[in-house]
Short mmCIF file of C-alpha atoms and ligand atoms in Angstrom, two decimals:
data_model
loop_
_atom_site.label_atom_id
_atom_site.label_comp_id
_atom_site.label_asym_id
_atom_site.label_seq_id
_atom_site.Cartn_x
_atom_site.Cartn_y
_atom_site.Cartn_z
CA MET L 1 -31.14 26.14 22.84
CA LYS L 2 -31.32 28.35 19.72
CA ARG L 3 -30.95 26.45 16.44
CA PRO L 4 -27.47 27.69 15.43
CA LEU L 5 -26.20 27.00 18.94
CA LEU L 6 -27.67 23.52 18.87
CA ALA L 7 -26.06 22.85 15.49
CA LEU L 8 -22.70 24.09 16.80
CA ALA L 9 -22.96 21.94 19.94
CA LEU L 10 -23.86 18.92 17.83
CA SER L 11 -21.04 19.39 15.38
CA LEU L 12 -18.53 19.92 18.24
CA ALA L 13 -19.80 16.75 19.92
CA LEU L 14 -19.41 14.79 16.67
CA HIS L 15 -15.95 16.26 16.14
CA PHE L 16 -14.77 15.24 19.62
CA HIS L 17 -16.42 11.86 19.29
CA ALA L 18 -14.58 11.20 16.00
CA ARG L 19 -11.29 12.28 17.57
CA SER L 20 -11.64 10.09 20.60
CA ALA L 21 -12.63 7.14 18.39
CA ASP L 22 -9.51 7.81 16.30
CA SER L 23 -7.28 7.41 19.32
CA LEU L 24 -7.94 3.64 19.39
CA ALA L 25 -5.74 3.06 16.32
CA LEU L 26 -3.51 6.03 15.62
CA THR L 27 -1.44 3.86 13.30
CA PRO L 28 -2.83 1.06 11.10
CA PRO L 29 -3.65 -2.01 13.25
CA MET L 30 -1.30 -5.00 12.92
CA GLY L 31 -2.02 -8.61 13.76
CA TRP L 32 -2.80 -12.09 12.53
CA ASN L 33 -6.21 -13.48 11.51
CA THR L 34 -7.44 -17.07 11.09
CA TYR L 35 -9.42 -16.60 7.89
CA ASN L 36 -7.03 -16.46 4.93
CA THR L 37 -5.42 -19.80 5.67
CA PHE L 38 -7.80 -21.65 7.94
CA ALA L 39 -11.31 -20.33 7.16
CA GLY L 40 -13.33 -22.51 9.58
CA ASN L 41 -10.60 -25.08 10.32
CA PHE L 42 -9.30 -23.94 13.68
CA ASN L 43 -9.58 -24.69 17.38
CA GLU L 44 -8.05 -23.41 20.60
CA LYS L 45 -4.85 -25.40 20.13
CA LEU L 46 -4.20 -23.88 16.71
CA ILE L 47 -4.77 -20.37 18.01
CA ARG L 48 -2.49 -20.93 21.00
CA ASP L 49 0.16 -22.21 18.61
CA MET L 50 -0.23 -19.09 16.48
CA ALA L 51 0.01 -16.87 19.55
CA ASP L 52 3.21 -18.66 20.58
CA LEU L 53 4.64 -18.32 17.08
CA LEU L 54 3.82 -14.63 16.92
CA VAL L 55 6.04 -14.28 19.98
CA THR L 56 8.89 -16.65 19.10
CA SER L 57 9.12 -15.54 15.46
CA GLY L 58 9.55 -11.90 16.50
CA MET L 59 6.31 -10.88 14.80
CA ARG L 60 4.74 -9.59 18.01
CA ASP L 61 7.74 -7.37 18.64
CA ALA L 62 7.55 -6.15 15.04
CA GLY L 63 4.02 -4.93 15.82
CA TYR L 64 1.63 -7.80 15.06
CA VAL L 65 -0.29 -7.78 18.33
CA TYR L 66 -3.91 -8.61 17.47
CA VAL L 67 -4.78 -12.32 17.28
CA ILE L 68 -8.08 -12.21 15.45
CA ILE L 69 -10.46 -15.16 15.54
CA ASP L 70 -12.55 -14.69 12.42
CA ASP L 71 -15.84 -16.38 11.46
CA ASN L 72 -16.91 -19.76 12.91
CA TRP L 73 -16.26 -19.27 16.64
CA THR L 74 -19.78 -18.60 17.96
CA GLY L 75 -22.17 -21.21 19.32
CA ALA L 76 -25.92 -20.89 19.82
CA ARG L 77 -27.53 -18.31 22.14
CA ASP L 78 -28.32 -19.46 25.68
CA SER L 79 -31.80 -19.26 27.19
CA LEU L 80 -31.24 -15.58 28.07
CA GLY L 81 -30.01 -14.71 24.60
CA PHE L 82 -26.31 -14.53 25.44
CA LEU L 83 -23.89 -15.65 22.80
CA THR L 84 -22.00 -18.84 23.60
CA VAL L 85 -18.77 -20.15 22.20
CA ASP L 86 -18.49 -23.19 19.94
CA ALA L 87 -17.50 -25.69 22.62
CA GLY L 88 -16.13 -28.18 20.09
CA ARG L 89 -13.45 -25.73 19.07
CA PHE L 90 -12.80 -24.26 22.49
CA PRO L 91 -13.08 -27.04 25.09
CA SER L 92 -11.32 -24.86 27.69
CA GLY L 93 -13.52 -21.86 26.86
CA LEU L 94 -12.66 -18.70 25.03
CA LYS L 95 -11.95 -16.80 28.26
CA ALA L 96 -9.03 -19.13 29.00
CA LEU L 97 -7.68 -18.63 25.48
CA SER L 98 -8.11 -14.88 25.82
CA GLU L 99 -6.11 -14.93 29.06
CA TYR L 100 -3.41 -16.95 27.38
CA ILE L 101 -3.24 -14.51 24.46
CA HIS L 102 -2.98 -11.58 26.85
CA SER L 103 -0.34 -13.33 28.94
CA ARG L 104 1.82 -13.49 25.81
CA GLY L 105 1.65 -9.73 25.37
CA LEU L 106 -0.90 -10.03 22.56
CA LYS L 107 -4.46 -8.79 22.14
CA LEU L 108 -7.65 -10.62 21.25
CA GLY L 109 -9.72 -9.86 18.16
CA LEU L 110 -13.19 -11.37 17.66
CA TYR L 111 -15.59 -11.42 14.74
CA SER L 112 -19.31 -11.01 14.29
CA ASP L 113 -21.74 -9.89 11.63
CA ALA L 114 -24.58 -7.38 11.39
CA GLY L 115 -27.07 -10.04 10.21
CA TYR L 116 -28.60 -12.91 12.21
CA LYS L 117 -25.95 -15.24 10.80
CA THR L 118 -22.31 -14.78 9.84
CA CYS L 119 -21.05 -15.47 6.32
CA GLY L 120 -20.25 -19.00 7.47
CA GLY L 121 -23.77 -19.48 8.88
CA TYR L 122 -22.82 -19.07 12.56
CA THR L 123 -24.75 -17.02 15.14
CA ALA L 124 -24.35 -13.28 14.57
CA SER L 125 -25.36 -10.07 16.31
CA ARG L 126 -28.53 -8.69 14.71
CA GLY L 127 -30.97 -7.69 17.46
CA HIS L 128 -28.44 -8.64 20.16
CA GLU L 129 -25.80 -5.97 19.57
CA PHE L 130 -25.57 -4.66 23.17
CA GLN L 131 -25.72 -8.13 24.66
CA ASP L 132 -23.01 -9.40 22.30
CA ALA L 133 -20.77 -6.42 22.92
CA MET L 134 -21.02 -7.22 26.62
CA VAL L 135 -19.94 -10.80 25.88
CA PHE L 136 -17.00 -9.61 23.74
CA ALA L 137 -15.90 -7.31 26.58
CA ARG L 138 -16.23 -10.08 29.18
CA LEU L 139 -14.14 -12.34 27.00
CA GLY L 140 -11.45 -9.66 27.00
CA ALA L 141 -11.70 -8.69 23.33
CA ASP L 142 -9.65 -5.73 22.18
CA TYR L 143 -10.86 -5.69 18.57
CA LEU L 144 -14.05 -6.58 16.73
CA LYS L 145 -14.33 -7.28 13.02
CA TYR L 146 -17.97 -6.83 12.00
CA ASP L 147 -19.06 -8.43 8.75
CA TRP L 148 -21.92 -7.76 6.36
CA CYS L 149 -23.42 -11.09 5.26
CA ASN L 150 -27.17 -11.67 5.51
CA THR L 151 -28.00 -7.99 5.92
CA GLU L 152 -30.50 -7.54 3.11
CA GLY L 153 -32.65 -4.49 3.83
CA ILE L 154 -30.48 -3.17 6.69
CA ASP L 155 -28.99 0.33 6.62
CA ALA L 156 -25.21 0.00 6.87
CA ARG L 157 -24.58 3.31 8.57
CA GLY L 158 -27.18 2.54 11.21
CA ALA L 159 -26.04 -1.05 11.74
CA TYR L 160 -22.41 -0.06 12.26
CA ALA L 161 -23.37 2.87 14.51
CA THR L 162 -25.44 0.51 16.65
CA MET L 163 -22.52 -1.85 17.21
CA ARG L 164 -20.18 1.08 17.77
CA ASP L 165 -22.51 2.36 20.51
CA ALA L 166 -22.78 -1.12 21.96
CA LEU L 167 -18.99 -1.45 22.13
CA LEU L 168 -18.71 1.99 23.72
CA ALA L 169 -21.34 1.10 26.29
CA THR L 170 -19.17 -1.75 27.61
CA GLY L 171 -16.49 0.72 28.67
CA ARG L 172 -13.79 -1.59 27.24
CA PRO L 173 -11.81 -0.05 24.39
CA MET L 174 -12.20 -2.24 21.31
CA VAL L 175 -10.95 -1.38 17.84
CA PHE L 176 -13.92 -1.61 15.49
CA SER L 177 -13.11 -3.07 12.07
CA MET L 178 -15.97 -2.48 9.63
CA CYS L 179 -16.15 -5.20 7.01
CA GLU L 180 -18.91 -4.25 4.58
CA TRP L 181 -16.68 -4.58 1.50
CA GLY L 182 -17.05 -0.96 0.39
CA ASN L 183 -20.66 -1.56 -0.69
CA ASN L 184 -21.95 1.59 0.99
CA LYS L 185 -18.83 3.74 0.59
CA PRO L 186 -17.89 3.55 4.29
CA TRP L 187 -14.96 5.91 3.70
CA LEU L 188 -17.58 8.69 3.45
CA TRP L 189 -19.11 8.04 6.87
CA GLY L 190 -16.92 5.54 8.73
CA ARG L 191 -14.79 8.01 10.68
CA GLY L 192 -16.19 8.25 14.18
CA THR L 193 -17.83 4.83 13.76
CA GLY L 194 -14.91 2.47 13.22
CA GLN L 195 -11.13 2.72 13.03
CA LEU L 196 -10.86 0.81 9.75
CA TRP L 197 -13.22 -0.14 6.97
CA ARG L 198 -12.83 -2.63 4.19
CA THR L 199 -12.86 -0.95 0.79
CA THR L 200 -13.40 -4.09 -1.33
CA GLY L 201 -14.61 -7.66 -1.45
CA ASP L 202 -12.28 -10.39 -0.20
CA ILE L 203 -8.70 -10.74 -1.27
CA THR L 204 -7.51 -14.14 -2.50
CA SER L 205 -3.98 -15.50 -2.72
CA CYS L 206 -3.15 -14.78 -6.36
CA TRP L 207 -1.30 -11.92 -7.98
CA SER L 208 -3.96 -11.04 -10.55
CA CYS L 209 -7.24 -12.94 -10.78
CA ILE L 210 -10.93 -12.76 -10.01
CA ASP L 211 -12.53 -15.80 -8.41
CA ASP L 212 -16.32 -15.71 -8.82
CA HIS L 213 -17.04 -18.65 -6.46
CA GLY L 214 -19.47 -20.18 -8.91
CA GLY L 215 -21.27 -16.86 -9.47
CA LYS L 216 -22.00 -16.27 -5.76
CA TYR L 217 -19.50 -13.52 -4.97
CA ASN L 218 -16.12 -12.35 -6.17
CA SER L 219 -12.77 -12.40 -4.46
CA TYR L 220 -9.86 -10.57 -5.97
CA GLY L 221 -6.12 -10.84 -6.52
CA VAL L 222 -3.58 -8.39 -5.16
CA MET L 223 -3.52 -6.26 -8.33
CA GLN L 224 -7.32 -6.02 -8.53
CA ILE L 225 -7.54 -4.91 -4.89
CA LEU L 226 -4.71 -2.42 -5.38
CA ASP L 227 -6.50 -0.74 -8.28
CA MET L 228 -9.72 -0.48 -6.29
CA GLN L 229 -8.01 1.87 -3.80
CA GLU L 230 -7.88 4.69 -6.35
CA GLY L 231 -9.54 7.87 -5.12
CA LEU L 232 -9.85 6.82 -1.48
CA ARG L 233 -6.71 8.22 0.09
CA ALA L 234 -8.28 11.49 1.21
CA TYR L 235 -10.50 9.57 3.64
CA ALA L 236 -7.72 7.85 5.58
CA GLY L 237 -5.64 9.24 8.42
CA PRO L 238 -4.57 8.47 11.99
CA GLY L 239 -7.36 6.46 13.60
CA HIS L 240 -9.50 5.96 10.50
CA TRP L 241 -8.03 3.71 7.85
CA ASN L 242 -8.98 2.34 4.48
CA ASP L 243 -8.60 -1.44 4.70
CA PRO L 244 -7.71 -3.17 1.41
CA ASP L 245 -8.08 -6.52 3.25
CA MET L 246 -5.64 -8.84 4.95
CA LEU L 247 -2.23 -9.93 3.77
CA GLU L 248 -1.73 -12.92 1.51
CA ALA L 249 2.08 -12.75 1.78
CA GLY L 250 3.36 -16.33 1.88
CA ASN L 251 0.06 -17.77 0.66
CA GLY L 252 -1.28 -19.51 -2.44
CA SER L 253 0.32 -18.87 -5.79
CA LEU L 254 2.17 -15.68 -4.80
CA THR L 255 5.90 -15.95 -5.43
CA ALA L 256 8.35 -14.58 -2.87
CA THR L 257 8.80 -11.50 -5.07
CA GLU L 258 5.06 -10.98 -5.33
CA SER L 259 4.61 -11.37 -1.59
CA ARG L 260 7.25 -8.72 -1.05
CA ALA L 261 5.61 -6.35 -3.56
CA HIS L 262 2.16 -6.96 -2.04
CA PHE L 263 3.50 -6.16 1.44
CA THR L 264 5.35 -3.09 0.16
CA LEU L 265 2.28 -1.72 -1.60
CA TRP L 266 0.11 -2.27 1.48
CA CYS L 267 2.69 -0.28 3.45
CA MET L 268 2.61 2.51 0.85
CA LEU L 269 -1.20 2.51 1.29
CA ALA L 270 -0.91 2.85 5.09
CA ALA L 271 -3.03 -0.30 5.20
CA PRO L 272 -3.74 -2.37 8.30
CA LEU L 273 -1.19 -5.21 8.31
CA ILE L 274 -3.10 -8.34 9.26
CA ALA L 275 -1.09 -11.42 8.34
CA GLY L 276 -3.06 -14.47 7.22
CA ASN L 277 -0.42 -17.14 6.64
CA ASP L 278 0.25 -20.38 8.50
CA LEU L 279 2.94 -19.34 10.96
CA ARG L 280 3.87 -23.00 11.62
CA THR L 281 5.15 -23.47 8.09
CA MET L 282 6.20 -19.89 7.30
CA SER L 283 9.42 -19.70 5.27
CA LYS L 284 12.36 -17.60 6.40
CA GLY L 285 11.71 -15.40 3.38
CA THR L 286 8.09 -14.72 4.35
CA LEU L 287 9.13 -13.92 7.93
CA GLU L 288 11.75 -11.49 6.63
CA ILE L 289 9.09 -9.78 4.54
CA LEU L 290 6.61 -9.50 7.37
CA THR L 291 9.11 -8.23 9.92
CA ASN L 292 11.29 -5.74 8.05
CA ASN L 293 11.17 -2.90 10.54
CA GLU L 294 12.13 -0.18 8.07
CA VAL L 295 9.31 -1.16 5.70
CA ILE L 296 6.83 -1.46 8.58
CA ALA L 297 7.90 2.01 9.77
CA ILE L 298 6.66 3.42 6.47
CA ASP L 299 3.25 1.84 7.00
CA GLN L 300 3.16 2.92 10.62
CA ASP L 301 4.43 6.45 10.06
CA SER L 302 2.67 8.78 12.48
CA LEU L 303 1.49 11.24 9.81
CA GLY L 304 -0.78 8.42 8.61
CA ILE L 305 -0.87 9.62 5.00
CA GLN L 306 -1.95 7.02 2.46
CA GLY L 307 0.43 6.97 -0.51
CA PHE L 308 -0.39 7.69 -4.14
CA ARG L 309 0.94 6.58 -7.49
CA HIS L 310 2.06 8.00 -10.78
CA THR L 311 1.63 5.58 -13.64
CA GLY L 312 4.53 5.62 -16.07
CA PRO L 313 5.27 3.85 -19.34
CA ASP L 314 6.26 0.16 -19.57
CA SER L 315 4.22 -1.02 -16.59
CA LEU L 316 6.14 1.19 -14.19
CA GLU L 317 4.29 2.69 -11.26
CA THR L 318 6.00 5.15 -8.95
CA TRP L 319 4.43 5.38 -5.52
CA TYR L 320 4.96 8.29 -3.12
CA LYS L 321 4.15 8.60 0.58
CA PRO L 322 5.04 11.63 2.72
CA LEU L 323 6.50 10.74 6.11
CA LYS L 324 7.02 12.50 9.40
CA GLY L 325 9.90 14.95 9.62
CA GLY L 326 9.97 15.72 5.90
CA ASP L 327 11.09 12.26 4.74
CA TRP L 328 9.31 10.53 1.84
CA ALA L 329 8.89 6.91 0.84
CA VAL L 330 9.23 6.37 -2.91
CA CYS L 331 8.59 2.97 -4.43
CA PHE L 332 9.24 1.94 -8.03
CA PHE L 333 7.00 -0.98 -8.92
CA ASN L 334 7.28 -3.11 -12.06
CA ARG L 335 3.80 -4.45 -12.82
CA GLY L 336 4.91 -6.01 -16.07
CA SER L 337 6.26 -9.44 -16.94
CA LYS L 338 9.70 -8.33 -18.17
CA PRO L 339 12.61 -6.83 -16.21
CA LEU L 340 12.45 -3.05 -16.32
CA HIS L 341 15.47 -0.76 -16.52
CA ILE L 342 14.68 2.52 -14.90
CA GLY L 343 16.50 5.81 -14.86
CA HIS L 344 15.15 8.40 -12.49
CA ASP L 345 16.38 11.96 -12.60
CA TRP L 346 15.74 13.04 -9.05
CA LYS L 347 16.56 16.64 -9.76
CA LYS L 348 13.50 16.78 -11.98
CA ASP L 349 11.32 15.13 -9.35
CA VAL L 350 9.00 17.76 -7.92
CA THR L 351 5.94 15.84 -6.75
CA HIS L 352 2.89 17.37 -5.10
CA ASP L 353 0.62 15.63 -2.68
CA ASP L 354 -2.55 17.62 -3.24
CA VAL L 355 -4.43 15.89 -0.43
CA ALA L 356 -1.82 16.45 2.28
CA GLY L 357 -0.60 19.75 0.83
CA LEU L 358 3.02 18.57 0.83
CA GLU L 359 5.70 18.62 -1.82
CA LEU L 360 8.73 16.47 -2.53
CA ASN L 361 11.15 18.85 -4.17
CA CYS L 362 14.39 17.16 -5.19
CA ALA L 363 15.27 20.13 -7.38
CA ARG L 364 15.68 22.32 -4.32
CA HIS L 365 16.65 19.81 -1.67
CA THR L 366 19.01 16.85 -1.62
CA TYR L 367 17.78 13.78 0.24
CA SER L 368 19.86 10.79 1.13
CA LEU L 369 18.48 7.52 -0.24
CA ARG L 370 17.99 4.36 1.74
CA ASP L 371 16.96 1.06 0.20
CA VAL L 372 14.68 -0.13 3.00
CA TRP L 373 14.50 -3.75 1.88
CA LYS L 374 18.29 -4.06 1.72
CA LYS L 375 18.74 -1.65 4.65
CA THR L 376 21.56 0.14 2.87
CA ARG L 377 22.30 3.69 1.89
CA ILE L 378 22.45 4.07 -1.87
CA GLY L 379 23.55 7.66 -2.42
CA THR L 380 21.57 10.86 -2.68
CA THR L 381 19.07 12.60 -4.92
CA ALA L 382 21.92 14.73 -6.26
CA ASP L 383 22.65 11.81 -8.59
CA GLY L 384 20.38 10.01 -11.01
CA LEU L 385 19.08 6.59 -10.12
CA ALA L 386 19.66 3.63 -12.44
CA ALA L 387 18.17 0.28 -11.51
CA THR L 388 16.70 -2.87 -12.95
CA ILE L 389 13.50 -4.09 -11.40
CA ALA L 390 12.41 -7.70 -11.89
CA PRO L 391 8.82 -8.46 -12.94
CA HIS L 392 6.35 -7.88 -10.10
CA ASP L 393 9.13 -6.51 -7.94
CA VAL L 394 9.68 -3.21 -6.17
CA LEU L 395 12.49 -0.88 -5.27
CA MET L 396 11.40 0.86 -2.09
CA LEU L 397 13.37 3.86 -0.92
CA ARG L 398 13.23 6.18 2.02
CA LEU L 399 14.26 9.71 1.11
CA ILE L 400 15.81 11.13 4.24
CA GLN L 401 15.87 14.89 4.84
C1 LIG R 1 -16.41 -12.31 4.61
C2 LIG R 1 -15.29 -11.35 4.99
C3 LIG R 1 -14.00 -12.14 5.15
C4 LIG R 1 -14.18 -13.21 6.20
C5 LIG R 1 -15.33 -14.12 5.82
C6 LIG R 1 -15.65 -15.11 6.93
O1 LIG R 1 -16.23 -12.85 3.34
O2 LIG R 1 -15.16 -10.34 4.04
O3 LIG R 1 -12.93 -11.27 5.48
O4 LIG R 1 -14.39 -12.61 7.45
O5 LIG R 1 -16.51 -13.38 5.56
O6 LIG R 1 -16.69 -15.97 6.60
#
């Protein structure tokens, strides 16, 4: 083949490959993961309980379908090099648990790492990628989170492409969640490799803090993670998502208001919604946050546009997200520690989304306003908006065409 023809064929192949990879997660994945609450303290009973609770609480029907078993599930390799399952945690075997999860209308997520060992020191996939992918497929996995501990000297792009190819070779569709903490700017090359990529180090359950784990690594509060998303929105879209890490709603020192704001902001970011709270002790308030269908609809909007913010005076941030059919989500967020009285003159609100090439023009068009947390109509953009927003709280509106 002549050079230009070869280049064209190659770029078409890459284009179609990226598009078919995208189809595995056309909206941000939703589920529940063991790590934020349980780290390594889980077994098959706990995961069955969580699967049951996802169903009975209504979370599954709200969209949380992936049950993701994070680090600490693998055993040693057998004599042929196949990965085994930690038998202490899974006396009935992981296949039985997988069948149970599927029988409840849920999907199974598993975890591995590109090094020889996971972050928790358990067996990981380096040098066994194709064999491990085969095991994940046999176990009925629908999702793989692939971590980045113990990978000194390895090329990230190559390591993630190897596991992507290994997953593809099994013939079983598995969402591929790339967890290399943004170290190698995966937003620049992740599309066509995985469906979501972590943009930061780990989240922790505080509003604003940095935990340095005795100088070993940092984990970050909700506000720190939020600010690290700046500049990344152009790289996200249907099937290829920036992942600002899992939800801490209902965890640690977050108040109910902060949990609600955290969830709202993740929805404005079109983030994957992976809950990480203990569903056995979840409060009614946390459940209401996690299952508000109008808020989730903003995250799951089929345009898949990640929102953006305008920073105003007095700790006010105004977030915008274009939605399908000409609607917009607009969220007023009080980052400060005092109640904030806001007055918003909609008729002066002409906001451009330079990445998506869309414009919210309230000067030319009147939208009706819906408070999606309260699920009530609150007038139109023909009138000014006056509201008081409590510290760390949000007012999230859907502007309806
Ligand atoms: C890393 C990841 C976390 C979690 C832990 C498990 O820190 O970033 O999300 O998977 O490893 O050990």
